[in-house]
């Protein structure tokens, strides 16, 4: 789906969302008229220091605003912007700052919902969609850490071999299904149904009291060990306390 | 990965009382050695998982010399190998024996 | 009547042809290729200066650009085949025959071209041997050399990297040959005259320094515990008992470890002032801590080393320096010094066979010799005594009365029993032999002959070959330090034990060395940054060695 | 006097850069106080490396546990930068998640000894997700009052998701060798060309991503020598400040980062940034000893209460 279709599906006509230099900024109105803050990345743009600070500034302003309106974060991005200038000026801080801002806004009572509708990868994915409280995707979305040809270069395995291995496990190959199976993406929406209704269903559910992605990964078979290891570590640490 | 396993009579029991020790890291040309004091003091087992295939004879010789010369009795030794050279293997085994004997922190 | 001055006339003709491209002696960079076409003749013997360090790179590139229809069939007589252009001239037919010494970075390509018949090989030499032949039967008609700066009269300043230049110019210019120099810039007055202008016929301003490879920089960060153990063995088992004061080191990590352990391990053994005081050695950065700790009295250098110039200039008591304050190096003199005035050479190699022959050749890589065979050989012409030389001579030949007994230079091979990629150091048969067969060479390229080697040091111990009385003992002494290689595992355990009782083989424990003490904390510097700090900021490492 | 130590620098016996993760932890905390949770003997290895015929490590390159520092309990995590470049895989990441969740529930401070190239490609999806979980657990722990201190000075630096986790910490202690970044030099060069970033120019790598630059920019809070003693002293120092992460903190960070872009956004090289900071001989900064560097670094940007 395109961003326009998504916004139409969610808000019908009642939104002022605009895309500037690949950044999505604006607001929309829920079915019942309630306010929604919309910010994200469009057009497969990379996320650099400048964009990250704009988004973070907006999130912090929302967190300070006193409203408890949810934040919707549609994402169709490249990876983090790869450049000398971005690294020189501390891209890691800017991306982490955005992620922290999203988590703090959530703590201040704003539900944060990531909506992956295109590509996303690596640092841009972590700083945006993966930092929201609930991440949904639309079919056709294509998250990846690294594309298979690049991975073939780094691992010195042939593309054929990698493709074959990718069939056996969800753990490394790009693609929506694999990220769903690891638990990174909570659910996939059905584009045939009303997006607004699916969105309202999300908001109607009580906010998660803890990060359940590793449990989901175990249930879905994409991450067999993570939840058990994390629990074992926490239990052992507590035992010694 | 190639898996090798040796069980040997050990003339010298491992020193000290520590239940276990670990030395080394798995990296290219390096290895980790985990030593656990779980066997009878005149036995030693060594299990190896190695990225370098076809060096069984060399491993057997290195392991045999180690068990003959150092305190290895009572130890179950597990090795993850990233293709280390025999001199590095011998050194890590000796470091492991010293560590479990408590000579070094 | 015979004309006794044909060579002089030929040179005059070449100068006249070249002068049309020159103002005085100065040739413009843009005219370099046509200029070379004017001064060269097909079939010329040409020395293109370059060794394992400095390179006349601009002249090399220009030579590769000349028209093979005009200039072809050159006979290259040069120390180093190092730059791609050095082989391009053969590929294009500009050159045909080659006599050289060192080909480290081009080892694989030169092997392919030799197999392919694109190069007609005269011989692979040692540096000193090739220099010698410049004065007998390989005298260049044209020398293309490199310097830092020149004045308009052609006086050259070579800076710290003088290296081969005086030798090449001497052989060429005084035998009616033509000398062309590339310089970074032309100045009114050179800082010091390394080559007098009347020996130099043309100068080209390259506008950049000649290329220098930092070949002698070893990162302490890459030194392994096993290499440290071999260094402990060498210091305690060889340097101390023989009292080695005058020596040369190879460029491997084992010898770098020795250099870095003098101020720590050597100090603990009380060896300062007793060993390692006088050196034939390039300015190894890894020797900085020993120099700073007062171990070293003086060092003569084959060449300089990238980043070391300011440090050297600030330590004129240690190094040979000129009126301008910078290092004066000279490869021919330093090779001679290493051959005749040093009591020990120690270096690493790729293969050692059961006779002790060693080689760095593999069947698809021909790295040449450089200077190692000169350093690593016993000079039969030596006549002055020294304690280590006499002691080694007595070990080798206890029966001859002392006044008639030759001493022996200590020639030590040091290494780990397995090299990179688990390749064994010890072999039944050197790859050099297969290479000689393949190329139909009368001589296999052996780096150090077995009868010159006195000791082999590995992590398993030291084999003293001087004490071996027959070929069988020698073979078992070598097997006895060959560790877990196939050669080592096939030892005669009984004979090896007897050799150990006689001190022919000495294990770490025989020397009071615990292999578990071989720790990187023994290194006086553990990184290039440590070396820079130890130099008080005077050593400025090239970027590729930095992690700061 | 022993000339061996009469040098202008006196490194600690153990180099942080060279030490293994286990050596670092042992030398950092009170002697003998470290108790590992899910240690090597449990053989909690990666379930995915076998698919690639790659060797496993018994701790999957991550060591977590409890210790004391000056007698006070503290939690510690350490990455082994030599095992797969310290890369984050499923087990590796989950151990840190578990530790951070324990820190929140037990109200304990955490030390993270970073040494990572980022996400482990052979288990990329698990690693990427683990990074997100770690960041969330870290933020939750900080919001609950725990202090999380990152220590950076290993061989593999702190790259990729590691760089993002580091920037979520309360404070960062860094050595000159320590590198903090998202995209590695080789990846930038591969994607954008050698004109954008020459990955072989190591001086460029360090002045763009290395410890001195990060300290001068406020990307790290304490600059230390390469040894566990120096790190221990620095940790003691930063743990004097109270733990805090709220909107005020992030507003301050927003202002701090916006100011950085305004001040240095036009710079194309670190030397220009350092000049703009007011360092007279900026080009000399990489060569300075720690003492000399601290003396010129007084004009640095700080991130106090703004991280």
Short mmCIF file of N, CA, C and O in Angstrom, two decimals, chain C residues 415-487:
data_model
loop_
_atom_site.label_atom_id
_atom_site.label_comp_id
_atom_site.label_asym_id
_atom_site.label_seq_id
_atom_site.Cartn_x
_atom_site.Cartn_y
_atom_site.Cartn_z
N UNK C 415 61.59 -19.20 14.31
CA UNK C 415 60.21 -19.22 13.83
C UNK C 415 59.36 -20.17 14.63
O UNK C 415 59.85 -20.90 15.49
N UNK C 416 58.06 -20.14 14.35
CA UNK C 416 57.15 -21.10 14.96
C UNK C 416 57.08 -22.32 14.06
O UNK C 416 57.23 -22.19 12.84
N UNK C 417 56.83 -23.48 14.63
CA UNK C 417 56.87 -24.71 13.84
C UNK C 417 55.78 -24.72 12.77
O UNK C 417 55.93 -25.36 11.74
N UNK C 418 54.68 -24.02 13.03
CA UNK C 418 53.65 -23.86 12.00
C UNK C 418 53.48 -22.37 11.70
O UNK C 418 53.43 -21.55 12.62
N UNK C 419 53.38 -22.04 10.43
CA UNK C 419 53.18 -20.65 10.04
C UNK C 419 51.71 -20.35 9.81
O UNK C 419 50.83 -21.08 10.25
N UNK C 420 51.46 -19.27 9.10
CA UNK C 420 50.09 -18.86 8.79
C UNK C 420 49.35 -20.00 8.10
O UNK C 420 49.91 -20.71 7.26
N UNK C 421 48.09 -20.16 8.45
CA UNK C 421 47.27 -21.18 7.82
C UNK C 421 47.73 -22.59 8.14
O UNK C 421 47.53 -23.51 7.35
N UNK C 422 48.38 -22.76 9.29
CA UNK C 422 48.83 -24.09 9.72
C UNK C 422 49.80 -24.74 8.74
O UNK C 422 49.86 -25.96 8.64
N UNK C 423 50.56 -23.94 8.03
CA UNK C 423 51.56 -24.48 7.11
C UNK C 423 52.84 -24.77 7.89
O UNK C 423 53.35 -23.91 8.59
N UNK C 424 53.36 -26.00 7.79
CA UNK C 424 54.55 -26.33 8.59
C UNK C 424 55.81 -25.63 8.10
O UNK C 424 56.00 -25.46 6.89
N UNK C 425 56.64 -25.21 9.05
CA UNK C 425 57.91 -24.57 8.72
C UNK C 425 58.91 -25.61 8.21
O UNK C 425 59.75 -25.31 7.36
N UNK C 426 58.80 -26.83 8.71
CA UNK C 426 59.78 -27.86 8.37
C UNK C 426 59.22 -28.77 7.28
O UNK C 426 58.07 -29.20 7.34
N UNK C 427 60.05 -29.01 6.25
CA UNK C 427 59.59 -29.81 5.11
C UNK C 427 60.66 -30.83 4.73
O UNK C 427 61.85 -30.65 5.01
N UNK C 428 60.23 -31.90 4.07
CA UNK C 428 61.17 -32.89 3.54
C UNK C 428 61.99 -32.28 2.40
O UNK C 428 63.18 -32.51 2.26
N UNK C 429 61.28 -31.52 1.55
CA UNK C 429 61.91 -31.02 0.33
C UNK C 429 61.44 -29.58 0.12
O UNK C 429 60.24 -29.30 0.17
N UNK C 430 62.39 -28.69 -0.11
CA UNK C 430 62.04 -27.29 -0.31
C UNK C 430 61.27 -27.10 -1.62
O UNK C 430 61.60 -27.73 -2.64
N UNK C 431 60.28 -26.22 -1.60
CA UNK C 431 59.59 -25.86 -2.85
C UNK C 431 60.57 -25.25 -3.85
O UNK C 431 60.33 -25.28 -5.06
N UNK C 432 61.66 -24.68 -3.34
CA UNK C 432 62.65 -24.06 -4.22
C UNK C 432 63.20 -25.06 -5.24
O UNK C 432 63.56 -24.69 -6.36
N UNK C 433 63.24 -26.33 -4.85
CA UNK C 433 63.76 -27.35 -5.77
C UNK C 433 62.78 -27.58 -6.92
O UNK C 433 63.18 -27.69 -8.09
N UNK C 434 61.50 -27.62 -6.58
CA UNK C 434 60.49 -27.80 -7.63
C UNK C 434 60.53 -26.62 -8.59
O UNK C 434 60.40 -26.78 -9.81
N UNK C 435 60.73 -25.45 -8.03
CA UNK C 435 60.79 -24.25 -8.85
C UNK C 435 61.98 -24.30 -9.81
O UNK C 435 61.87 -23.98 -11.00
N UNK C 436 63.12 -24.71 -9.28
CA UNK C 436 64.32 -24.78 -10.12
C UNK C 436 64.11 -25.76 -11.27
O UNK C 436 64.52 -25.50 -12.41
N UNK C 437 63.42 -26.87 -10.98
CA UNK C 437 63.15 -27.84 -12.05
C UNK C 437 62.23 -27.24 -13.10
O UNK C 437 62.46 -27.34 -14.29
N UNK C 438 61.19 -26.58 -12.61
CA UNK C 438 60.19 -26.02 -13.52
C UNK C 438 60.79 -24.96 -14.44
O UNK C 438 60.44 -24.87 -15.61
N UNK C 439 61.72 -24.14 -13.90
CA UNK C 439 62.31 -23.07 -14.69
C UNK C 439 63.65 -23.48 -15.29
O UNK C 439 64.32 -22.67 -15.93
N UNK C 440 64.03 -24.74 -15.04
CA UNK C 440 65.29 -25.24 -15.57
C UNK C 440 66.47 -24.37 -15.10
O UNK C 440 67.35 -24.00 -15.89
N UNK C 441 66.46 -24.02 -13.82
CA UNK C 441 67.56 -23.22 -13.25
C UNK C 441 68.68 -24.14 -12.78
O UNK C 441 68.41 -25.22 -12.24
N UNK C 442 69.93 -23.74 -12.97
CA UNK C 442 71.04 -24.57 -12.47
C UNK C 442 71.13 -24.56 -10.94
O UNK C 442 71.73 -25.47 -10.36
N UNK C 443 70.58 -23.53 -10.32
CA UNK C 443 70.64 -23.40 -8.86
C UNK C 443 69.24 -23.25 -8.30
O UNK C 443 68.46 -22.45 -8.83
N UNK C 444 68.91 -23.97 -7.24
CA UNK C 444 67.65 -23.72 -6.54
C UNK C 444 67.81 -22.45 -5.71
O UNK C 444 68.88 -22.22 -5.14
N UNK C 445 66.76 -21.61 -5.65
CA UNK C 445 66.88 -20.37 -4.87
C UNK C 445 66.83 -20.63 -3.36
O UNK C 445 65.78 -20.49 -2.74
N UNK C 446 67.94 -21.00 -2.81
CA UNK C 446 68.06 -21.24 -1.37
C UNK C 446 68.46 -19.94 -0.68
O UNK C 446 69.42 -19.29 -1.10
N UNK C 447 67.70 -19.55 0.33
CA UNK C 447 67.98 -18.28 1.02
C UNK C 447 69.22 -18.41 1.88
O UNK C 447 70.16 -17.65 1.76
N UNK C 448 69.22 -19.40 2.76
CA UNK C 448 70.38 -19.63 3.62
C UNK C 448 70.72 -21.11 3.52
O UNK C 448 69.86 -21.97 3.73
N UNK C 449 71.94 -21.40 3.14
CA UNK C 449 72.36 -22.80 3.02
C UNK C 449 72.53 -23.44 4.39
O UNK C 449 72.95 -22.79 5.36
N UNK C 450 72.24 -24.72 4.44
CA UNK C 450 72.31 -25.46 5.70
C UNK C 450 73.67 -25.37 6.37
O UNK C 450 73.76 -25.31 7.60
N UNK C 451 74.75 -25.35 5.59
CA UNK C 451 76.06 -25.34 6.24
C UNK C 451 76.42 -23.97 6.80
O UNK C 451 77.42 -23.84 7.49
N UNK C 452 75.61 -22.96 6.49
CA UNK C 452 75.81 -21.66 7.13
C UNK C 452 74.98 -21.52 8.41
O UNK C 452 75.29 -20.68 9.26
N UNK C 453 73.91 -22.30 8.54
CA UNK C 453 73.02 -22.16 9.70
C UNK C 453 73.67 -22.78 10.92
O UNK C 453 74.15 -23.90 10.87
N UNK C 454 73.71 -22.03 12.00
CA UNK C 454 74.31 -22.56 13.23
C UNK C 454 73.25 -22.96 14.26
O UNK C 454 73.47 -23.89 15.03
N UNK C 455 72.10 -22.26 14.28
CA UNK C 455 71.07 -22.56 15.27
C UNK C 455 69.68 -22.43 14.65
O UNK C 455 69.47 -21.56 13.80
N UNK C 456 68.77 -23.26 15.12
CA UNK C 456 67.36 -23.10 14.77
C UNK C 456 66.58 -22.97 16.07
O UNK C 456 66.73 -23.79 16.98
N UNK C 457 65.79 -21.90 16.15
CA UNK C 457 64.99 -21.64 17.36
C UNK C 457 63.51 -21.76 17.01
O UNK C 457 63.04 -21.09 16.09
N UNK C 458 62.81 -22.63 17.70
CA UNK C 458 61.35 -22.68 17.61
C UNK C 458 60.80 -22.67 19.03
O UNK C 458 61.57 -22.69 19.99
N UNK C 459 59.47 -22.70 19.13
CA UNK C 459 58.88 -22.71 20.47
C UNK C 459 59.25 -23.97 21.23
O UNK C 459 59.15 -24.02 22.45
N UNK C 460 59.70 -25.01 20.51
CA UNK C 460 60.05 -26.25 21.20
C UNK C 460 61.47 -26.21 21.76
O UNK C 460 61.82 -27.02 22.62
N UNK C 461 62.29 -25.31 21.27
CA UNK C 461 63.64 -25.22 21.82
C UNK C 461 64.64 -24.72 20.80
O UNK C 461 64.28 -24.24 19.72
N UNK C 462 65.93 -24.85 21.18
CA UNK C 462 67.02 -24.41 20.31
C UNK C 462 67.80 -25.64 19.87
O UNK C 462 68.20 -26.45 20.70
N UNK C 463 68.03 -25.75 18.55
CA UNK C 463 68.93 -26.77 18.04
C UNK C 463 70.25 -26.10 17.69
O UNK C 463 70.27 -25.17 16.88
N UNK C 464 71.33 -26.54 18.32
CA UNK C 464 72.66 -26.00 18.02
C UNK C 464 73.34 -26.93 17.02
O UNK C 464 73.87 -27.98 17.38
N UNK C 465 73.31 -26.52 15.75
CA UNK C 465 73.83 -27.39 14.69
C UNK C 465 75.35 -27.43 14.70
O UNK C 465 75.96 -28.33 14.10
N UNK C 466 75.98 -26.46 15.38
CA UNK C 466 77.45 -26.48 15.47
C UNK C 466 77.95 -27.72 16.20
O UNK C 466 79.05 -28.19 15.97
N UNK C 467 77.11 -28.22 17.09
CA UNK C 467 77.53 -29.34 17.92
C UNK C 467 77.21 -30.69 17.30
O UNK C 467 77.52 -31.73 17.88
N UNK C 468 76.57 -30.67 16.13
CA UNK C 468 76.25 -31.94 15.47
C UNK C 468 77.48 -32.45 14.75
O UNK C 468 78.17 -31.69 14.07
N UNK C 469 77.73 -33.75 14.90
CA UNK C 469 78.97 -34.30 14.34
C UNK C 469 78.76 -35.06 13.03
O UNK C 469 79.72 -35.48 12.41
N UNK C 470 77.52 -35.31 12.66
CA UNK C 470 77.28 -35.95 11.37
C UNK C 470 75.87 -35.59 10.88
O UNK C 470 75.09 -34.95 11.59
N UNK C 471 75.57 -36.02 9.67
CA UNK C 471 74.30 -35.64 9.04
C UNK C 471 73.11 -36.20 9.80
O UNK C 471 72.06 -35.55 9.88
N UNK C 472 73.28 -37.36 10.39
CA UNK C 472 72.20 -37.98 11.13
C UNK C 472 71.85 -37.15 12.37
O UNK C 472 70.68 -36.88 12.66
N UNK C 473 72.89 -36.73 13.09
CA UNK C 473 72.66 -35.89 14.28
C UNK C 473 71.99 -34.58 13.88
O UNK C 473 71.09 -34.09 14.55
N UNK C 474 72.47 -34.04 12.80
CA UNK C 474 71.92 -32.78 12.31
C UNK C 474 70.42 -32.92 12.01
O UNK C 474 69.61 -32.10 12.40
N UNK C 475 70.08 -34.00 11.31
CA UNK C 475 68.68 -34.23 10.97
C UNK C 475 67.83 -34.38 12.24
O UNK C 475 66.76 -33.77 12.36
N UNK C 476 68.33 -35.14 13.20
CA UNK C 476 67.54 -35.35 14.41
C UNK C 476 67.48 -34.09 15.27
O UNK C 476 66.49 -33.85 15.97
N UNK C 477 68.54 -33.28 15.22
CA UNK C 477 68.51 -32.01 15.96
C UNK C 477 67.41 -31.11 15.39
O UNK C 477 66.69 -30.44 16.13
N UNK C 478 67.29 -31.13 14.06
CA UNK C 478 66.24 -30.32 13.42
C UNK C 478 64.86 -30.90 13.74
O UNK C 478 63.94 -30.18 14.13
N UNK C 479 64.73 -32.23 13.60
CA UNK C 479 63.45 -32.85 13.94
C UNK C 479 63.09 -32.58 15.40
O UNK C 479 61.92 -32.42 15.76
N UNK C 480 64.11 -32.51 16.24
CA UNK C 480 63.90 -32.34 17.68
C UNK C 480 63.34 -30.99 18.08
O UNK C 480 62.91 -30.82 19.23
N UNK C 481 63.35 -30.01 17.19
CA UNK C 481 62.72 -28.72 17.51
C UNK C 481 61.58 -28.43 16.53
O UNK C 481 61.09 -27.30 16.46
N UNK C 482 61.18 -29.46 15.78
CA UNK C 482 60.18 -29.25 14.72
C UNK C 482 58.75 -29.43 15.22
O UNK C 482 57.81 -29.47 14.42
N UNK C 483 58.59 -29.57 16.53
CA UNK C 483 57.26 -29.58 17.14
C UNK C 483 56.36 -30.65 16.57
O UNK C 483 56.79 -31.79 16.34
N UNK C 484 55.11 -30.29 16.33
CA UNK C 484 54.12 -31.26 15.89
C UNK C 484 54.00 -31.33 14.37
O UNK C 484 53.05 -31.89 13.85
N UNK C 485 54.95 -30.76 13.66
CA UNK C 485 54.94 -30.95 12.21
C UNK C 485 55.22 -32.42 11.92
O UNK C 485 55.71 -33.16 12.78
N UNK C 486 54.96 -32.81 10.71
CA UNK C 486 55.23 -34.21 10.36
C UNK C 486 56.71 -34.53 10.56
O UNK C 486 57.07 -35.61 11.04
N UNK C 487 57.57 -33.58 10.20
CA UNK C 487 59.02 -33.75 10.42
C UNK C 487 59.30 -33.99 11.90
O UNK C 487 60.09 -34.87 12.27
#
